[in-house]
C-alpha cells in the first residue's frame, strides 16, 4: 500500500518561495501520476499540478499545472529518493494552506492515496 | 475549466436516516467512448486528508461501507448515505477528473441532527 508524507518549512515569507517535498513509500514515482493539492484553512481543495514519467519520453518527467498557478509552480522529482517536490514562487498570504501530495494511477483517474498534509503559513 | 457545484453547504440528518448530497458539473464528465463518468466523491474528517469513497460516479472503493452509494451521469450526481452513522460526520467533496485542471466542488458538511 502506497504511503505519502509531506515535509518542509511550515512558514514562508511573502514574495519568497514555498518548498515542499513528498516522500513516497510502497510505490515508485517512476509510475503513476503524482500531484500536489492545497486547501486554505476552512476552505475547499485546489489541484496544483502533477508530474509523471512516460515511457514514450525515455522516462523523462512530464508535467501538467493548473493554469491559475502555472506561472509560479514547479514540480520536480528525485527518483533515487522516491520523492517529488513543489516550489511555489512569489507567495502571498493567499497561498497559506495545507498542502497535500496525492497519487492517481492514471492520466484521468481519481486521487486514491494522499499524504497527511503540511500546513504552510505565509507571513512576515 | 469545469466548475463543480454542490447544492448544499451543509446538512443535518438524524442518525440512521438517509443523507443525500448533490453535485453538478458545468460540463458533462461522461465520455461516450467508454460510457464512464469521470466523477469521484471524497470524505474529509477534521484534521485528515480527503479519502476516496467513490470513483467513476458509482464504484465504491475497497473497504467503503455499502451504505455509501453514488449515482448520476453527465452533469448531475448524487452521493447517498443510506443510514447515517456518527462516524460519517465529515465534509464531502465531489471532483471531476475528466479534464485538466481537475476541479473539486466546494464541499458539503454533514452533521447529526
CSV table of C-alpha atoms in Angstrom, one decimal:
chain,number,residue,atom,x,y,z
A,1,UNK,CA,0.0,0.0,0.0
A,2,UNK,CA,1.5,3.3,-1.1
A,3,UNK,CA,2.1,5.9,1.6
A,4,UNK,CA,3.0,9.6,1.1
A,5,UNK,CA,4.5,12.1,3.5
A,6,UNK,CA,4.9,15.8,3.0
A,7,UNK,CA,7.8,17.7,4.6
A,8,UNK,CA,9.2,21.2,4.5
A,9,UNK,CA,9.1,24.5,6.3
A,10,UNK,CA,5.8,25.5,7.8
A,11,UNK,CA,6.5,29.2,7.3
A,12,UNK,CA,7.3,31.2,4.2
A,13,UNK,CA,7.8,34.9,3.9
A,14,UNK,CA,5.7,37.0,1.4
A,15,UNK,CA,7.3,37.2,-2.0
A,16,UNK,CA,9.6,34.3,-1.3
A,17,UNK,CA,9.4,30.6,-2.5
A,18,UNK,CA,7.4,27.9,-0.8
A,19,UNK,CA,9.1,24.5,-1.0
A,20,UNK,CA,7.8,21.1,0.0
A,21,UNK,CA,8.8,17.5,-0.6
A,22,UNK,CA,6.7,14.4,-0.7
A,23,UNK,CA,8.3,11.1,0.1
A,24,UNK,CA,6.6,8.0,-1.3
A,25,UNK,CA,6.9,4.5,0.1
A,26,UNK,CA,5.3,1.3,-1.0
A,27,UNK,CA,5.3,2.5,-4.6
A,28,UNK,CA,7.5,4.1,-7.3
A,29,UNK,CA,7.3,7.6,-8.5
A,30,UNK,CA,8.5,6.3,-11.9
A,31,UNK,CA,5.0,5.0,-12.4
A,32,UNK,CA,1.6,6.7,-11.7
A,33,UNK,CA,0.8,10.4,-11.5
A,34,UNK,CA,1.9,12.4,-8.6
A,35,UNK,CA,0.0,15.6,-7.7
A,36,UNK,CA,0.1,18.5,-5.3
A,37,UNK,CA,-3.3,19.7,-4.0
A,38,UNK,CA,-3.9,22.5,-1.5
A,39,UNK,CA,-6.6,23.6,0.9
A,40,UNK,CA,-6.7,27.0,2.5
A,41,UNK,CA,-7.8,26.9,6.2
A,42,UNK,CA,-11.6,26.2,6.3
A,43,UNK,CA,-11.9,26.2,2.5
A,44,UNK,CA,-12.0,23.8,-0.4
A,45,UNK,CA,-9.5,21.8,-2.4
A,46,UNK,CA,-7.4,23.2,-5.3
A,47,UNK,CA,-5.3,20.9,-7.6
A,48,UNK,CA,-1.9,22.5,-8.3
A,49,UNK,CA,-0.3,20.1,-10.7
A,50,UNK,CA,1.2,16.7,-11.3
A,51,UNK,CA,4.4,15.1,-12.5
A,52,UNK,CA,4.7,11.7,-14.2
A,53,UNK,CA,7.1,9.6,-16.1
A,54,UNK,CA,6.2,8.4,-19.6
A,55,UNK,CA,7.9,5.5,-21.3
A,56,UNK,CA,7.4,7.3,-24.5
A,57,UNK,CA,9.7,10.1,-23.4
A,58,UNK,CA,12.5,7.8,-22.3
A,59,UNK,CA,11.4,8.2,-18.8
A,60,UNK,CA,11.8,11.9,-18.7
A,61,UNK,CA,9.2,13.5,-16.4
A,62,UNK,CA,6.3,15.4,-17.8
A,63,UNK,CA,4.1,17.9,-16.0
A,64,UNK,CA,0.7,19.4,-16.0
A,65,UNK,CA,-0.1,22.5,-14.0
A,66,UNK,CA,-3.2,24.3,-13.1
A,67,UNK,CA,-3.3,27.4,-15.3
A,68,UNK,CA,-4.2,29.5,-12.3
A,69,UNK,CA,-0.8,28.8,-10.7
A,70,UNK,CA,1.3,27.8,-13.7
A,71,UNK,CA,3.5,30.9,-13.8
A,72,UNK,CA,4.6,30.3,-10.2
A,73,UNK,CA,4.7,26.5,-9.9
A,74,UNK,CA,7.4,23.9,-10.5
A,75,UNK,CA,7.0,20.2,-9.6
A,76,UNK,CA,10.2,18.1,-9.8
A,77,UNK,CA,11.2,14.6,-8.8
A,78,UNK,CA,14.1,12.7,-7.5
A,79,UNK,CA,13.7,9.0,-8.5
A,80,UNK,CA,16.7,7.9,-6.5
A,81,UNK,CA,15.0,9.1,-3.3
A,82,UNK,CA,11.4,8.3,-4.5
A,83,UNK,CA,10.4,11.9,-3.8
A,84,UNK,CA,8.8,14.7,-5.6
A,85,UNK,CA,8.8,18.3,-4.7
A,86,UNK,CA,6.8,21.5,-5.1
A,87,UNK,CA,8.1,25.0,-5.5
A,88,UNK,CA,5.7,28.0,-5.5
A,89,UNK,CA,7.3,31.3,-6.1
A,90,UNK,CA,6.3,34.9,-5.1
A,91,UNK,CA,3.9,33.7,-2.3
A,92,UNK,CA,1.4,35.9,-0.6
A,93,UNK,CA,-1.0,35.3,2.3
A,94,UNK,CA,-3.4,33.8,-0.1
A,95,UNK,CA,-1.0,30.8,-0.5
A,96,UNK,CA,-1.4,29.9,3.1
A,97,UNK,CA,-2.9,26.4,3.1
A,98,UNK,CA,-2.5,22.8,3.9
A,99,UNK,CA,-0.6,21.3,1.0
A,100,UNK,CA,-1.2,17.6,0.2
A,101,UNK,CA,0.6,15.3,-2.1
A,102,UNK,CA,-1.5,12.6,-3.7
A,103,UNK,CA,-1.4,9.8,-6.3
A,104,UNK,CA,-3.5,8.9,-9.2
A,105,UNK,CA,-2.8,5.7,-11.1
A,106,UNK,CA,-3.6,7.1,-14.5
A,107,UNK,CA,-3.9,10.3,-16.5
A,108,UNK,CA,-7.6,10.5,-15.8
A,109,UNK,CA,-8.0,8.8,-12.5
A,110,UNK,CA,-9.1,10.0,-9.1
A,111,UNK,CA,-6.7,10.6,-6.2
A,112,UNK,CA,-6.6,7.3,-4.4
A,113,UNK,CA,-3.8,7.9,-1.9
A,114,UNK,CA,-3.0,11.1,0.0
A,115,UNK,CA,-0.4,12.4,2.4
A,116,UNK,CA,-1.4,13.7,5.8
A,117,UNK,CA,-0.8,17.3,4.6
A,118,UNK,CA,1.6,20.1,5.6
A,119,UNK,CA,0.4,23.5,6.7
A,120,UNK,CA,2.4,26.3,5.2
A,121,UNK,CA,1.7,29.8,6.5
A,122,UNK,CA,2.8,32.8,4.5
A,123,UNK,CA,3.7,35.6,6.9
A,124,UNK,CA,6.5,38.0,7.6
B,1,UNK,CA,-12.3,24.8,-16.5
B,2,UNK,CA,-15.1,22.6,-15.4
B,3,UNK,CA,-16.8,24.2,-12.4
B,4,UNK,CA,-18.2,21.8,-9.8
B,5,UNK,CA,-21.1,23.0,-7.6
B,6,UNK,CA,-22.7,21.3,-4.6
B,7,UNK,CA,-26.3,22.1,-3.8
B,8,UNK,CA,-25.8,22.5,-0.1
B,9,UNK,CA,-23.0,23.9,2.1
B,10,UNK,CA,-24.2,21.7,4.9
B,11,UNK,CA,-27.0,19.4,6.0
B,12,UNK,CA,-28.0,17.8,9.3
B,13,UNK,CA,-29.6,14.3,9.3
B,14,UNK,CA,-30.8,12.1,12.2
B,15,UNK,CA,-28.8,9.0,13.0
B,16,UNK,CA,-30.0,6.1,10.8
B,17,UNK,CA,-31.6,8.4,8.3
B,18,UNK,CA,-30.7,9.0,4.7
B,19,UNK,CA,-28.3,11.8,3.7
B,20,UNK,CA,-28.3,12.9,0.1
B,21,UNK,CA,-25.5,15.2,-1.4
B,22,UNK,CA,-25.9,16.7,-4.8
B,23,UNK,CA,-23.1,17.7,-7.2
B,24,UNK,CA,-23.3,19.4,-10.6
B,25,UNK,CA,-20.6,19.9,-13.2
B,26,UNK,CA,-20.6,22.8,-15.7
B,27,UNK,CA,-19.8,20.4,-18.5
B,28,UNK,CA,-20.5,16.7,-19.0
B,29,UNK,CA,-17.9,14.4,-17.4
B,30,UNK,CA,-19.3,11.4,-19.3
B,31,UNK,CA,-17.1,10.0,-22.1
B,32,UNK,CA,-19.2,8.3,-24.7
B,33,UNK,CA,-16.3,6.2,-25.8
B,34,UNK,CA,-16.3,4.1,-22.7
B,35,UNK,CA,-19.6,5.3,-21.1
B,36,UNK,CA,-17.8,6.3,-18.0
B,37,UNK,CA,-18.4,9.3,-15.8
B,38,UNK,CA,-15.1,10.8,-14.5
B,39,UNK,CA,-16.5,11.8,-11.2
B,40,UNK,CA,-15.2,11.0,-7.7
B,41,UNK,CA,-16.5,11.5,-4.1
B,42,UNK,CA,-14.2,12.1,-1.2
B,43,UNK,CA,-14.8,12.2,2.6
B,44,UNK,CA,-12.8,14.5,4.7
B,45,UNK,CA,-12.8,14.4,8.5
B,46,UNK,CA,-11.3,17.2,10.6
B,47,UNK,CA,-7.5,17.2,10.6
B,48,UNK,CA,-7.4,14.4,8.0
B,49,UNK,CA,-6.7,14.3,4.3
B,50,UNK,CA,-9.6,13.5,1.9
B,51,UNK,CA,-10.4,9.9,1.5
B,52,UNK,CA,-11.6,8.5,-1.8
B,53,UNK,CA,-15.0,6.9,-1.4
B,54,UNK,CA,-16.4,6.5,-4.9
B,55,UNK,CA,-14.9,6.7,-8.3
B,56,UNK,CA,-16.5,6.6,-11.8
B,57,UNK,CA,-19.6,8.1,-10.2
B,58,UNK,CA,-20.8,4.9,-8.7
B,59,UNK,CA,-17.9,2.5,-7.9
B,60,UNK,CA,-17.2,2.1,-4.2
B,61,UNK,CA,-13.6,1.9,-3.2
B,62,UNK,CA,-12.5,-1.2,-1.3
B,63,UNK,CA,-13.4,-1.1,2.4
B,64,UNK,CA,-16.0,1.7,2.0
B,65,UNK,CA,-19.2,0.7,3.7
B,66,UNK,CA,-22.1,-0.2,1.4
B,67,UNK,CA,-24.3,2.5,3.0
B,68,UNK,CA,-22.4,4.9,0.7
B,69,UNK,CA,-23.6,4.9,-2.9
B,70,UNK,CA,-23.1,7.2,-5.9
B,71,UNK,CA,-25.3,7.8,-8.8
B,72,UNK,CA,-25.9,10.1,-11.7
B,73,UNK,CA,-24.5,10.8,-15.2
B,74,UNK,CA,-23.4,13.6,-17.4
B,75,UNK,CA,-23.6,16.7,-15.2
B,76,UNK,CA,-25.7,15.7,-12.2
B,77,UNK,CA,-24.5,13.4,-9.5
B,78,UNK,CA,-25.6,12.3,-6.0
B,79,UNK,CA,-23.8,10.7,-3.1
B,80,UNK,CA,-26.2,8.9,-0.8
B,81,UNK,CA,-25.5,7.7,2.8
B,82,UNK,CA,-28.4,5.3,3.3
B,83,UNK,CA,-28.3,5.2,7.1
B,84,UNK,CA,-26.2,7.9,8.7
B,85,UNK,CA,-23.7,6.8,11.4
B,86,UNK,CA,-21.8,9.0,13.8
B,87,UNK,CA,-18.5,8.2,12.0
B,88,UNK,CA,-20.0,9.7,8.8
B,89,UNK,CA,-19.8,13.2,10.2
B,90,UNK,CA,-17.5,14.9,7.7
B,91,UNK,CA,-17.2,17.2,4.7
B,92,UNK,CA,-17.9,15.5,1.3
B,93,UNK,CA,-16.4,16.7,-1.9
B,94,UNK,CA,-17.1,15.8,-5.5
B,95,UNK,CA,-14.3,16.0,-8.1
B,96,UNK,CA,-14.1,15.8,-11.8
B,97,UNK,CA,-11.1,14.1,-13.4
B,98,UNK,CA,-12.2,14.2,-17.0
B,99,UNK,CA,-10.1,17.1,-17.9
B,100,UNK,CA,-7.3,19.3,-16.6
B,101,UNK,CA,-7.4,21.3,-14.4
B,102,UNK,CA,-9.0,18.8,-12.2
B,103,UNK,CA,-11.6,20.5,-10.0
B,104,UNK,CA,-13.4,19.9,-6.8
B,105,UNK,CA,-16.8,21.0,-5.5
B,106,UNK,CA,-16.9,23.4,-2.6
B,107,UNK,CA,-17.9,20.6,-0.2
B,108,UNK,CA,-21.0,19.7,1.8
B,109,UNK,CA,-20.7,19.3,5.6
B,110,UNK,CA,-22.8,16.5,7.0
B,111,UNK,CA,-23.8,16.7,10.7
B,112,UNK,CA,-26.0,14.8,13.1
B,113,UNK,CA,-29.4,16.4,13.7
